[in-house]
Backbone as JSON Lines, residues from 0, in Angstrom:
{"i":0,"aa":"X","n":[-102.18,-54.68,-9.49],"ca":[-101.65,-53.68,-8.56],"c":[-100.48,-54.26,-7.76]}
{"i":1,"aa":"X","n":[-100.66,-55.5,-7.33],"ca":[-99.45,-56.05,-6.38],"c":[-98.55,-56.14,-7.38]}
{"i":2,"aa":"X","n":[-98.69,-56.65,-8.64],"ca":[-97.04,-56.48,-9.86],"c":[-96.62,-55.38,-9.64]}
{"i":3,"aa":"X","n":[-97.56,-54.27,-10.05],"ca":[-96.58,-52.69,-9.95],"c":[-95.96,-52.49,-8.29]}
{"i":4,"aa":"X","n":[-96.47,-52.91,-7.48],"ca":[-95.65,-52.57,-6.3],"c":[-94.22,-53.62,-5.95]}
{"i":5,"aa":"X","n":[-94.44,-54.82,-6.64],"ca":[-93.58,-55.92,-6.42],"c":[-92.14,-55.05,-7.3]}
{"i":6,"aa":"X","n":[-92.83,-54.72,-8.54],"ca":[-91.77,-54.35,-9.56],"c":[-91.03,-52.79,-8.91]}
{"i":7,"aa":"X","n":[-91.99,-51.62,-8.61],"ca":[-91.3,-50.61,-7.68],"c":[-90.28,-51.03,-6.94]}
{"i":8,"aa":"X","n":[-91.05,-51.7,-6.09],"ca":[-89.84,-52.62,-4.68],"c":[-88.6,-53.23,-5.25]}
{"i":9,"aa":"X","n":[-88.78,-53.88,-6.47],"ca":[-87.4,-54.05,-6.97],"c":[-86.68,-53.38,-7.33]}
{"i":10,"aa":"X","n":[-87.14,-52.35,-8.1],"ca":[-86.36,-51.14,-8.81],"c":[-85.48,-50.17,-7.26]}
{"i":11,"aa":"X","n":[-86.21,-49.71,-6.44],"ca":[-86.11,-49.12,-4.99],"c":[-84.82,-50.05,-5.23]}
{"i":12,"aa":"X","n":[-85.03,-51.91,-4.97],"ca":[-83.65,-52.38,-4.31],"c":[-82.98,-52.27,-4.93]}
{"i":13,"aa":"X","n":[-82.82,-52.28,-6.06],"ca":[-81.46,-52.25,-7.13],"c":[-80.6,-51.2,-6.89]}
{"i":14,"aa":"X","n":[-81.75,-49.68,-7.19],"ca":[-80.92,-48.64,-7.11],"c":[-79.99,-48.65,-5.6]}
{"i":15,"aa":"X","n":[-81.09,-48.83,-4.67],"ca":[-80.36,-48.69,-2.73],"c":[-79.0,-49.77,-3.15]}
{"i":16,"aa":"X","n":[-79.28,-51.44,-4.01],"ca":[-77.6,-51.54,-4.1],"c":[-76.32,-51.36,-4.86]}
{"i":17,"aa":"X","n":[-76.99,-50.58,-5.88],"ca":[-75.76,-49.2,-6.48],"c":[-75.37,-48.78,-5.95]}
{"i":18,"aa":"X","n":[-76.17,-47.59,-5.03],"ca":[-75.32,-46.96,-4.14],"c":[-74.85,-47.44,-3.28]}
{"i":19,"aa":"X","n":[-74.98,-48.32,-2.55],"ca":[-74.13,-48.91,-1.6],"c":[-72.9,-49.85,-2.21]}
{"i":20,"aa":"X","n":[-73.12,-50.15,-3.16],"ca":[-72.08,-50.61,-3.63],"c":[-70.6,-49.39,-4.58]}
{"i":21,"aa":"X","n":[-71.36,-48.11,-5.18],"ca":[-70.65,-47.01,-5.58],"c":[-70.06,-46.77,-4.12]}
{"i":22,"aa":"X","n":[-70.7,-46.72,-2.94],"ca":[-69.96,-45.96,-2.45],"c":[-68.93,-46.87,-1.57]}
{"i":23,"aa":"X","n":[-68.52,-47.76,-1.81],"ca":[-67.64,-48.6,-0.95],"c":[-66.59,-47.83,-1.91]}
{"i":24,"aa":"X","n":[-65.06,-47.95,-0.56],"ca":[-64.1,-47.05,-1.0],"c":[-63.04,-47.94,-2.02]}
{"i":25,"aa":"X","n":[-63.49,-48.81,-2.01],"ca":[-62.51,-50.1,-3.07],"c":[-63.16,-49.63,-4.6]}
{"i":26,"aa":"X","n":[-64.05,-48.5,-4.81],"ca":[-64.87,-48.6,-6.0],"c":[-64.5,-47.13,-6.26]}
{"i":27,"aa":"X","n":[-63.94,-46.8,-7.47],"ca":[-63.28,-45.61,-8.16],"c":[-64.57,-44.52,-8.71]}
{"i":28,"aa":"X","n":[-65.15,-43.47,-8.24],"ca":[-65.8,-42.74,-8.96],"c":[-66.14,-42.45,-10.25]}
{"i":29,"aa":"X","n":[-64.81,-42.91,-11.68],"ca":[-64.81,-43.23,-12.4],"c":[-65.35,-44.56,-13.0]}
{"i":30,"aa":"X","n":[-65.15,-45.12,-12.09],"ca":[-65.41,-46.74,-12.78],"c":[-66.97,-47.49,-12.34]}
{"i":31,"aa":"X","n":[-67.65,-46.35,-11.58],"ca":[-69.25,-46.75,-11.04],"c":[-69.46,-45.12,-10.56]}
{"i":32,"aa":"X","n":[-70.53,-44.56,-11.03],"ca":[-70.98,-43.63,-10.37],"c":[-72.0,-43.71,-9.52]}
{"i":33,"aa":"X","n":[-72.73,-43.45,-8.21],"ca":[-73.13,-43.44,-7.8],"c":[-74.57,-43.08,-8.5]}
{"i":34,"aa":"X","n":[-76.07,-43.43,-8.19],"ca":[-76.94,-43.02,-9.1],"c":[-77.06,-41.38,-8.21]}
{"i":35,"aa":"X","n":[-76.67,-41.03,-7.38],"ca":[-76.77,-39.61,-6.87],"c":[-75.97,-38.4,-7.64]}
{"i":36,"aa":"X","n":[-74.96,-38.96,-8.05],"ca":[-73.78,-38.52,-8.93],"c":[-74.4,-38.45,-10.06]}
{"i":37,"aa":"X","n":[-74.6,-39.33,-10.44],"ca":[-75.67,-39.8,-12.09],"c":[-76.35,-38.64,-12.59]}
{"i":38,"aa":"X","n":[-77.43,-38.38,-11.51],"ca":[-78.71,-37.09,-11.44],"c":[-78.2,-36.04,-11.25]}
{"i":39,"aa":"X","n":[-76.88,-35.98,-10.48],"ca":[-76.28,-34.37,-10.52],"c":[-75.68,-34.26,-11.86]}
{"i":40,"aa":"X","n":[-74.75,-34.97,-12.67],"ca":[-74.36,-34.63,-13.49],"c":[-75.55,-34.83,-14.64]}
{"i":41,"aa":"X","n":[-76.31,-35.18,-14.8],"ca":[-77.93,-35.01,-15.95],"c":[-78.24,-33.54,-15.96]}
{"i":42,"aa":"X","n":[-78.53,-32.95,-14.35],"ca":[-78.82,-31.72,-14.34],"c":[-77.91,-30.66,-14.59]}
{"i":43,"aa":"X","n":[-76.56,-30.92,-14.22],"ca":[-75.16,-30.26,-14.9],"c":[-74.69,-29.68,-15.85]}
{"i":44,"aa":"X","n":[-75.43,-31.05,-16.96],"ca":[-74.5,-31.17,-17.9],"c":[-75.66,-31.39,-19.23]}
{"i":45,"aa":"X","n":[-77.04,-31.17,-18.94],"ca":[-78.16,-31.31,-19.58],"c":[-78.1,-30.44,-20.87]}
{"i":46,"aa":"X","n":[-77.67,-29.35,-21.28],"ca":[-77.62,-28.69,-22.5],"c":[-76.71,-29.16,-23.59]}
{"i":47,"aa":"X","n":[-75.0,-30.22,-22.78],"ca":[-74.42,-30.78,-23.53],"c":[-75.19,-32.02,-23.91]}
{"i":48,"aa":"X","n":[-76.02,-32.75,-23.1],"ca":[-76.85,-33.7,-23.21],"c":[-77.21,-33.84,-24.13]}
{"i":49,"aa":"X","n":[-78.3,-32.88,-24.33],"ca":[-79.25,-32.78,-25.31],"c":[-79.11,-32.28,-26.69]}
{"i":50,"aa":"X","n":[-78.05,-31.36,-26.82],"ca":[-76.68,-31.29,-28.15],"c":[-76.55,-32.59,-28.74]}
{"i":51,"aa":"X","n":[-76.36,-33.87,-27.78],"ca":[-75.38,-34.84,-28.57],"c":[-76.93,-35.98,-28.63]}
{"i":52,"aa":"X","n":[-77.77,-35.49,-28.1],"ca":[-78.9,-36.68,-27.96],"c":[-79.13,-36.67,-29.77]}
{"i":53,"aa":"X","n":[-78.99,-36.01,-30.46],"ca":[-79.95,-35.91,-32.23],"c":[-78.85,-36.83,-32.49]}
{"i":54,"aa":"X","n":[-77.61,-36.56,-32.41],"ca":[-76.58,-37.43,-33.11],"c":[-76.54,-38.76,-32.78]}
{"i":55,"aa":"X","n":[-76.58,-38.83,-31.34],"ca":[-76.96,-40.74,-31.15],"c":[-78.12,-41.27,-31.47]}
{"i":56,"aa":"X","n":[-79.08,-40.24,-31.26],"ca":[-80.26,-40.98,-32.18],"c":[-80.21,-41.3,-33.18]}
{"i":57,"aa":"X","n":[-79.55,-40.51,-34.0],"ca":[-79.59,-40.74,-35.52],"c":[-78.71,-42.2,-35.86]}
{"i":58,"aa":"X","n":[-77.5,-41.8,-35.2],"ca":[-76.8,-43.4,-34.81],"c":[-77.16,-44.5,-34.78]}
{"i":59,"aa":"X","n":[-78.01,-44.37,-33.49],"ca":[-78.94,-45.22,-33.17],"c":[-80.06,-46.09,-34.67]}
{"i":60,"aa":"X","n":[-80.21,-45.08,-35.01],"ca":[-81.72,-45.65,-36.01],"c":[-80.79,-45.89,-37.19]}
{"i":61,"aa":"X","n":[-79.54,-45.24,-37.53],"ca":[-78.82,-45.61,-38.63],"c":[-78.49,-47.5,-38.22]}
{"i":62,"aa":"X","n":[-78.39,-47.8,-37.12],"ca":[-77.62,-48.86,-36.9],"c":[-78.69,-50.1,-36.74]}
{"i":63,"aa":"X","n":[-80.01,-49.57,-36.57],"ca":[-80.85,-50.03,-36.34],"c":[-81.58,-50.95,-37.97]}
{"i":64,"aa":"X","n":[-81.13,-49.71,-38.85],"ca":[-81.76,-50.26,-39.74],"c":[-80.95,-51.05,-40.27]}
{"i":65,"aa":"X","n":[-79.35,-50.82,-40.45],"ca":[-78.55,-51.55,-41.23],"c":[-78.86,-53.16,-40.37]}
{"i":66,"aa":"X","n":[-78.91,-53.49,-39.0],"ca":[-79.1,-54.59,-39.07],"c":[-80.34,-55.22,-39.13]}
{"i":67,"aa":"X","n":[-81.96,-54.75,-39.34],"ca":[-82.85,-55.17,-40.31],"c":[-82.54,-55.57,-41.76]}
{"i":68,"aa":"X","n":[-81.98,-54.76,-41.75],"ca":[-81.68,-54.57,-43.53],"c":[-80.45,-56.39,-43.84]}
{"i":69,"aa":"X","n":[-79.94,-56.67,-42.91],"ca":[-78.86,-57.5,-43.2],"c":[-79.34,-58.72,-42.67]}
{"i":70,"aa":"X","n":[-80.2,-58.43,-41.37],"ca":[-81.39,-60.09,-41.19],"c":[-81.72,-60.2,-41.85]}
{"i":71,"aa":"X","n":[-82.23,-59.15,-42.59],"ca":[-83.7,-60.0,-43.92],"c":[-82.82,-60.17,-44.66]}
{"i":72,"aa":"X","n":[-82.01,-59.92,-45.46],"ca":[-80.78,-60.62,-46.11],"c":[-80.16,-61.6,-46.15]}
{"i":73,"aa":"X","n":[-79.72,-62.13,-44.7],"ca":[-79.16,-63.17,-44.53],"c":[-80.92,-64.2,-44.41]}
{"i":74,"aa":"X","n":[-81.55,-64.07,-43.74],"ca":[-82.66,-64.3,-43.88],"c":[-83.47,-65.43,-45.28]}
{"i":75,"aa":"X","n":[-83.36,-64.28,-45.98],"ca":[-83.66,-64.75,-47.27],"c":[-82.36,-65.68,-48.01]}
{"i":76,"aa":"X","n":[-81.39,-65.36,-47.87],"ca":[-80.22,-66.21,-48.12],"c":[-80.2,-67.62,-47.46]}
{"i":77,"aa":"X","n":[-80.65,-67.33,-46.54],"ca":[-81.04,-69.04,-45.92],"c":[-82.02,-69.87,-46.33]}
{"i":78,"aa":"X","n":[-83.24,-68.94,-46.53],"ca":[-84.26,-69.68,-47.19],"c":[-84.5,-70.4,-48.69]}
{"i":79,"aa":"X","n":[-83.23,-69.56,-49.25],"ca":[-83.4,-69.53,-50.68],"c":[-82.65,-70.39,-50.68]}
């Protein structure tokens, strides 16, 4: 029980120094979003979201396998 609260408490600090760090005015909206910004645009922009989520998945697992596929390759090329 004290891990899960130790680990909360960290997560809490990280995010509190995103935002304090997004929002210093030396820091471009573009170039760090705020995690407040983050959650507005999720809820925004959620139908384009979820449009493009099949295609990076698929990405994703396409890319996933080619480099299984090329460890065990090189893999076996070493061993052999």
């Amino acid at each position: 029980m004290r891990r899960a609260v130790l680990s909360a408490l960290l997560l809490v600090a990280l995010v509190a120094l995103w935002q304090g760090v997004a929002s210093l005015e030396s820091v471009d909206d573009l170039t760090l979003a705020s995690p407040s910004e983050t959650l507005t645009a999720l809820g925004d922009d959620r139908s384009l979201l979820l449009d493009n989520a099949a295609v990076t998945l698929i990405e994703v697992l396409l890319g996933l396998a080619i480099a299984v596929a090329a460890g065990v390759a090189f893999a076996l090329a070493m061993h052999l």
